[in-house]
Tab-separated table of C-alpha atoms in Angstrom:
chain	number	residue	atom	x	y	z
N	245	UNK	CA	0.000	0.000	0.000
N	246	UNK	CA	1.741	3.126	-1.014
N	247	UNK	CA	0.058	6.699	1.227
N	248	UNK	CA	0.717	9.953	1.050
N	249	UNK	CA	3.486	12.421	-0.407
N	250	UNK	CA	6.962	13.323	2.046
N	251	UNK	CA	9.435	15.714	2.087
N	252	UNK	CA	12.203	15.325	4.837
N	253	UNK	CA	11.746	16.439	7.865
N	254	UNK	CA	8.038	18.351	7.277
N	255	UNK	CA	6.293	16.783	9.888
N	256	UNK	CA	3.217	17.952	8.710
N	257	UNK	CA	3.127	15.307	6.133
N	258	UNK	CA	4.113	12.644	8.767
N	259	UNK	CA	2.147	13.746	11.737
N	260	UNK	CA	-1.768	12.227	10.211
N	261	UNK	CA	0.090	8.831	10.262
N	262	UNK	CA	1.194	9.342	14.164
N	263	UNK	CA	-2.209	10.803	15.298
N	264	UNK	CA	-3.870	7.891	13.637
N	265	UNK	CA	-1.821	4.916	15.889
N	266	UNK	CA	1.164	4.506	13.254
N	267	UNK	CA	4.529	3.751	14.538
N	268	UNK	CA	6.791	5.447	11.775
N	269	UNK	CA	9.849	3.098	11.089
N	270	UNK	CA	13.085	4.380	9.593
N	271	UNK	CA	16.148	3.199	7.688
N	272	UNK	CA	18.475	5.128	10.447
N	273	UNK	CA	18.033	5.692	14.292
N	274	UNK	CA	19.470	9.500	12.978
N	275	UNK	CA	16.589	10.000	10.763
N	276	UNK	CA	14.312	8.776	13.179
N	277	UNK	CA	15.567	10.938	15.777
N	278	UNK	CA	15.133	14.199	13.662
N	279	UNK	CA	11.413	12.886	13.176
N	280	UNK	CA	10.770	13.335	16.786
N	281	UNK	CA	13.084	16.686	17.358
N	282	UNK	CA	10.430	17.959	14.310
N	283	UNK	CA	7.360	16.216	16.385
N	284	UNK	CA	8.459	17.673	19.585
N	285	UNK	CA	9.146	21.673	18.271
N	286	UNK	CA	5.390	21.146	16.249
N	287	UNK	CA	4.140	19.987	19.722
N	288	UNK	CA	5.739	23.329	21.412
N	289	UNK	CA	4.935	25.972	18.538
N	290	UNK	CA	1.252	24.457	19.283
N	291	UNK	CA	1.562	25.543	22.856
N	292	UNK	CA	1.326	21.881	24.543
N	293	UNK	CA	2.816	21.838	27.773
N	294	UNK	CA	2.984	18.091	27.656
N	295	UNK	CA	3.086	15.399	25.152
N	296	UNK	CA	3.331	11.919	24.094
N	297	UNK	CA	6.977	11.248	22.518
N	298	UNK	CA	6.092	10.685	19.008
N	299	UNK	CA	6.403	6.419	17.630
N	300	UNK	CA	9.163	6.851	15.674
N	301	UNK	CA	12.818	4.746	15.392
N	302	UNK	CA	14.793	2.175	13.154
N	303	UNK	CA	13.340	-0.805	11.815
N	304	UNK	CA	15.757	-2.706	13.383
N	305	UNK	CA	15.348	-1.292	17.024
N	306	UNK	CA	11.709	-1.665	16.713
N	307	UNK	CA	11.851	-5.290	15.552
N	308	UNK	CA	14.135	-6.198	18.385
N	309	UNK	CA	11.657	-4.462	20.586
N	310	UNK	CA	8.514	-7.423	19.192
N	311	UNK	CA	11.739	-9.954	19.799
N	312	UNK	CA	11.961	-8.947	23.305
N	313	UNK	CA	8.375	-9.117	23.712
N	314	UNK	CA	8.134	-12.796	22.039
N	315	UNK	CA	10.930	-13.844	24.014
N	316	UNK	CA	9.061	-12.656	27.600
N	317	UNK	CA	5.388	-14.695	26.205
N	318	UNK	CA	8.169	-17.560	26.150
N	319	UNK	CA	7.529	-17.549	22.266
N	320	UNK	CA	10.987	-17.428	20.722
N	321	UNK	CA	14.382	-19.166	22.522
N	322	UNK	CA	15.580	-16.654	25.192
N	323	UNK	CA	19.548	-15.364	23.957
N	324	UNK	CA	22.037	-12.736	25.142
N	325	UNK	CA	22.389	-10.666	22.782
N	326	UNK	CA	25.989	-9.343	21.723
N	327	UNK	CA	27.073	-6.208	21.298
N	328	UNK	CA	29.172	-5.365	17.832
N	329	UNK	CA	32.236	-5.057	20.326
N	330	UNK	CA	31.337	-8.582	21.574
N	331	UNK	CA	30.353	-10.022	18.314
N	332	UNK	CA	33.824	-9.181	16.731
N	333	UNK	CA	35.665	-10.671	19.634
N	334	UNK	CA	34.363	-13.973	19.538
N	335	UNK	CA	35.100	-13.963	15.866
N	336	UNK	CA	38.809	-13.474	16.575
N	337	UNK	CA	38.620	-16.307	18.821
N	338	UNK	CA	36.860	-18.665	16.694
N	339	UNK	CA	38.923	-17.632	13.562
N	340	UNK	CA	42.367	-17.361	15.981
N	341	UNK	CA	41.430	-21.377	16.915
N	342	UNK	CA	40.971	-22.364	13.146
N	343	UNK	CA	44.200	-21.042	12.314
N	344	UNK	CA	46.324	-22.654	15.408
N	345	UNK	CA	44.765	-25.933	13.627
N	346	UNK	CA	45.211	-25.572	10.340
N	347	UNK	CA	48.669	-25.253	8.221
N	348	UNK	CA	47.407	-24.534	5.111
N	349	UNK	CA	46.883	-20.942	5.576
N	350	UNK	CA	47.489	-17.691	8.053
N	351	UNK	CA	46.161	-14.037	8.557
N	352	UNK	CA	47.716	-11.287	8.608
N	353	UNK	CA	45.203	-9.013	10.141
N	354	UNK	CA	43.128	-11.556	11.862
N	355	UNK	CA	41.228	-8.699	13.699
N	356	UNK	CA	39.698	-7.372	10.194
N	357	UNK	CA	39.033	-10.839	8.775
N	358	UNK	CA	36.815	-10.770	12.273
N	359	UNK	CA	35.318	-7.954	11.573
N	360	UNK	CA	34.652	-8.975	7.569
N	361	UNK	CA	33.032	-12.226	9.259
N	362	UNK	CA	30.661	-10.965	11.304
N	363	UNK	CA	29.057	-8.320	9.126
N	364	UNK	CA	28.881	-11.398	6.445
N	365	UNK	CA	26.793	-13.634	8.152
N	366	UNK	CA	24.565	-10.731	9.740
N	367	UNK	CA	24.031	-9.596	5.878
N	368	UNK	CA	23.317	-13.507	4.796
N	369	UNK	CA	20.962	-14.237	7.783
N	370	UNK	CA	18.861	-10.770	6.669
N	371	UNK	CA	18.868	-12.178	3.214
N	372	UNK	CA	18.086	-15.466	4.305
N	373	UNK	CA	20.924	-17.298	3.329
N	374	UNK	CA	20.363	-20.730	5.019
N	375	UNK	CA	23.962	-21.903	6.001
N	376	UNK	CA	22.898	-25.604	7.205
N	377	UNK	CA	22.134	-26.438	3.610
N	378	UNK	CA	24.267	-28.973	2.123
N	379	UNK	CA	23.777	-27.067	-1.597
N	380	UNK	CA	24.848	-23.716	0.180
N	381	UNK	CA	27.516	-25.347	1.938
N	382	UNK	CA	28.600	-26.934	-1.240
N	383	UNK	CA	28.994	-23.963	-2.789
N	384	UNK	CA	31.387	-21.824	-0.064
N	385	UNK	CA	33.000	-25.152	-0.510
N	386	UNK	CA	34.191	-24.496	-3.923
N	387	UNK	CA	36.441	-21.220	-3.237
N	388	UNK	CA	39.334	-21.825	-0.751
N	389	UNK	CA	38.198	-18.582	1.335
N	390	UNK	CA	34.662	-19.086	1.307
N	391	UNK	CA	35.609	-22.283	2.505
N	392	UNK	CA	37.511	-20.956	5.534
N	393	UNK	CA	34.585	-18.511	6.018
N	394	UNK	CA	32.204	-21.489	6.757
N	395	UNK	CA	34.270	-23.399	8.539
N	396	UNK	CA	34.124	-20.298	10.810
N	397	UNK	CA	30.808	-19.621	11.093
N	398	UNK	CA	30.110	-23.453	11.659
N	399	UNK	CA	32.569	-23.048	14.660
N	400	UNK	CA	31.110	-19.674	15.902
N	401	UNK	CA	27.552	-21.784	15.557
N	402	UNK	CA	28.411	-24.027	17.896
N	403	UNK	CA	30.036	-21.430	20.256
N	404	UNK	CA	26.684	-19.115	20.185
N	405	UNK	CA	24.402	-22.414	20.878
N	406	UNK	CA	26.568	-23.591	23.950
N	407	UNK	CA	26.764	-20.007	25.882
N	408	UNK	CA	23.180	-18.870	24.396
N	409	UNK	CA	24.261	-16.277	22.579
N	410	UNK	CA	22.813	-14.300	19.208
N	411	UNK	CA	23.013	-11.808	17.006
N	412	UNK	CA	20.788	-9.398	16.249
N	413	UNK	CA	19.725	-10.752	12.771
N	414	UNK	CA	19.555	-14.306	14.821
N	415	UNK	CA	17.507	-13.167	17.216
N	416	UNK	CA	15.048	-11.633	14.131
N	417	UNK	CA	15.200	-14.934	12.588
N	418	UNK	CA	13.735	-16.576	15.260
N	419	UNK	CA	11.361	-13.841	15.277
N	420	UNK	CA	10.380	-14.425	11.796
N	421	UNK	CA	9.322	-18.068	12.449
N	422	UNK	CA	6.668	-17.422	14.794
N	423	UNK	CA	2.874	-16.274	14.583
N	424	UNK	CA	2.474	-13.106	15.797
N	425	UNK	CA	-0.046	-12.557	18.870
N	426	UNK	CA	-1.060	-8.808	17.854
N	427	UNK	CA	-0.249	-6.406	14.842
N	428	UNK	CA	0.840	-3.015	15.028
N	429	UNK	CA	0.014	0.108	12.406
N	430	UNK	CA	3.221	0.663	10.764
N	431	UNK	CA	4.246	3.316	8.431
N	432	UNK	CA	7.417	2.900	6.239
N	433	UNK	CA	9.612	5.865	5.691
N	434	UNK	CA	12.048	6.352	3.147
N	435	UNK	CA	13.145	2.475	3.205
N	436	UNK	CA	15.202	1.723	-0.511
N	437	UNK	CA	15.185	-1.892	-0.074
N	438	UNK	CA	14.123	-3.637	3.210
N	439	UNK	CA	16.229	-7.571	3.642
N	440	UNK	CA	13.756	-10.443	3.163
N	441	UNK	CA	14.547	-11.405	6.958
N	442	UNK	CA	12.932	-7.946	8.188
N	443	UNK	CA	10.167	-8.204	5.313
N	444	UNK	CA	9.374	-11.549	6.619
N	445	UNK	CA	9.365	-9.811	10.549
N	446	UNK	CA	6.791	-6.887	9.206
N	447	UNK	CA	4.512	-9.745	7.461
N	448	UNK	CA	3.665	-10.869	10.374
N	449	UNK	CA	3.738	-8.120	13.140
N	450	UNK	CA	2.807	-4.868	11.207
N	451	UNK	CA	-0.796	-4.776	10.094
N	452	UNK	CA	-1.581	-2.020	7.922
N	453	UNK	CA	2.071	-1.727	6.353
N	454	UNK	CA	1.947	1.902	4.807
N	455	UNK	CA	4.687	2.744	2.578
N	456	UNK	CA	5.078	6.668	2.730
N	457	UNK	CA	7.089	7.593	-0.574
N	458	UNK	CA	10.148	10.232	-1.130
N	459	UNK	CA	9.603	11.582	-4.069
N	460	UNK	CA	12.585	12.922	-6.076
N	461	UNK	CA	13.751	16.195	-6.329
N	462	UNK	CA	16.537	17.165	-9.358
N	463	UNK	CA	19.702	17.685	-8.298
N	464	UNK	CA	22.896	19.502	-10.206
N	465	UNK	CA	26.220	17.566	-10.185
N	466	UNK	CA	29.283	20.165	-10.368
N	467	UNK	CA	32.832	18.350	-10.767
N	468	UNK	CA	35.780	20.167	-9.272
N	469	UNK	CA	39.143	19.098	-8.820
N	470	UNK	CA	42.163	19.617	-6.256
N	471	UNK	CA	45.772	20.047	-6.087
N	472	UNK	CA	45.788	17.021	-3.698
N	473	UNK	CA	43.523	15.186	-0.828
N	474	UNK	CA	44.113	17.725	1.771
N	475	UNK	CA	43.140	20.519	-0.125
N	476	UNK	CA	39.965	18.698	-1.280
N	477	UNK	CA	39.137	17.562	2.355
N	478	UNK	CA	39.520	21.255	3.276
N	479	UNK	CA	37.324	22.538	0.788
N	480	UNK	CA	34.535	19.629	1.981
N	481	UNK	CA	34.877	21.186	5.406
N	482	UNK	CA	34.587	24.663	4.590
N	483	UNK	CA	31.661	24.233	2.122
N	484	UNK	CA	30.019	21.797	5.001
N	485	UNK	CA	30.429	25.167	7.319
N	486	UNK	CA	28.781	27.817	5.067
N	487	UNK	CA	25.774	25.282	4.588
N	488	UNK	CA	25.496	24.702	7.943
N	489	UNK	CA	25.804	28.696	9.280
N	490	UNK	CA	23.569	29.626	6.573
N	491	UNK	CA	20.719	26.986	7.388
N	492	UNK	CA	21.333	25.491	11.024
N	493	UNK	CA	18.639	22.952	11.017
N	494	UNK	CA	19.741	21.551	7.287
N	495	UNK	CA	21.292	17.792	6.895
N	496	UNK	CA	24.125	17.418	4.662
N	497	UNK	CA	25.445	13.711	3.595
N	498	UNK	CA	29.302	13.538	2.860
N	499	UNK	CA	30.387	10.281	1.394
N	500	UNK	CA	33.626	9.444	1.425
N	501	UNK	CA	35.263	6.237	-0.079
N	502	UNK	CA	38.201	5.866	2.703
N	503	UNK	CA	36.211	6.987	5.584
N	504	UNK	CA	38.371	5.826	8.314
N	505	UNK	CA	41.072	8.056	6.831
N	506	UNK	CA	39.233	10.831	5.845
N	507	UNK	CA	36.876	11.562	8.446
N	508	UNK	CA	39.515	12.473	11.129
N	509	UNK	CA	40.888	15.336	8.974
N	510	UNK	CA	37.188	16.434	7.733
N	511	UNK	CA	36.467	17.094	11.128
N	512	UNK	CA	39.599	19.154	12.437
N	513	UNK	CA	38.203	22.714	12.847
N	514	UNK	CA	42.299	23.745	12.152
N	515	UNK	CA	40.414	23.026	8.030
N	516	UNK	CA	37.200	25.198	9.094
């Protein structure tokens, strides 16, 4: 079902879907946080003295919410849930014990293979990879790295079922196997693609499923070109600056394609 037309950030356009029961779910806890700063100053300029917080967050965060709900009805397996920091660290164990065991190969960085491992199997449970089929398995069997990869992930299995531990896209796929109790109104906000593991999750929890689309405004491309990366970065920072002064409440996106570099000396305000 497709409702309504949006531009980002009028919460005029939003605000029929909250006063009607909706819970507005985002892409981005950021963009759902901006919802509600927009609710709450709408709310003021109305002269409330009190509200309700406006139903707004991330997909994700909302769908863990249902999880935590189906796990206290004793309807899903009850987990401890890891953190990214956790996560990553018992994929440096697992993959640390594969290599003291096998000759055949060694990592350099073992830390960012850890790190490449875990946000690999969170993006194959979300598309609903199923790893404990003998045709996928086959498959990762054929390429000497995907081949390692599996080996891990069997081995980081095992460790997850013995301490009761999961992921967040585990926990969701438990979530997605059950019947859901209730439904809840949902509205959809500027969602590009949604995995089949959370579409599965909405099928059976959100009932209406509004999509609200973002129509598309034209935009003007204008190539420049620097002397090197520093002047470039300094440039980015100082055009970042004017926007910002000129319009305080705007949102600017700066993509970047070596981020972990770049964003330390984007943000120096020695470059402002």
């Amino acid at each position: 079902m497709q409702a309504g037309d949006f531009h980002f950030y009028d919460i005029a356009t939003i605000a029929p879907l909250i006063e009607s029961g909706h819970t507005v779910l985002t892409p981005t806890a950021r963009l759902a946080r901006r919802i509600k700063t927009e609710w709450d100053r709408r709310q003021s300029q109305a002269g409330l003295r009190s509200w309700a917080p406006a139903p707004v967050m991330a997909l994700e965060t909302w769908l863990m919410g249902r999880w935590e709900d189906a796990v206290a009805a004793g309807r899903v397996p009850a987990h401890i849930v890891l953190d990214a920091a956790r996560e990553q660290e018992l994929w440096l164990q697992v993959i640390t014990d594969e290599m003291a065991g096998a000759a055949e190969y060694s990592l350099l960085q073992p830390g960012a293979a850890a790190q490449l491992a875990a946000a690999t199997r969170e993006d194959l449970l979300r598309w609903q990879v199923d790893m404990d089929s003998q045709a996928v398995q086959a498959d990762f069997r054929l390429d000497p790295d995907c081949g390692a990869f599996l080996r891990w992930q069997m081995h980081l299995q095992r460790r997850l079922r013995a301490e009761g531990l999961e992921t967040r896209a585990g926990c969701l796929r438990d979530l997605a196997r059950v019947e859901a109790v209730t439904t809840t109104p949902v509205a959809l906000l500027a969602f590009d693609d949604i995995p089949p593991l959370y579409r599965r999750c909405l099928e059976r929890l959100a009932e209406p499923c509004i999509t609200v689309l973002v129509p598309g405004q034209a935009v003007s491309i204008e190539p420049r070109s620097y002397a090197d990366r520093a002047s470039e970065l300094a440039a980015i920072a100082r055009w970042a600056r004017l926007r910002v002064k000129a319009e305080p409440d705007t949102t600017i996106g700066i993509v970047l394609t070596d981020m972990p570099v770049s964003y330390t000396h984007l943000t120096l305000p020695t470059i402002c």
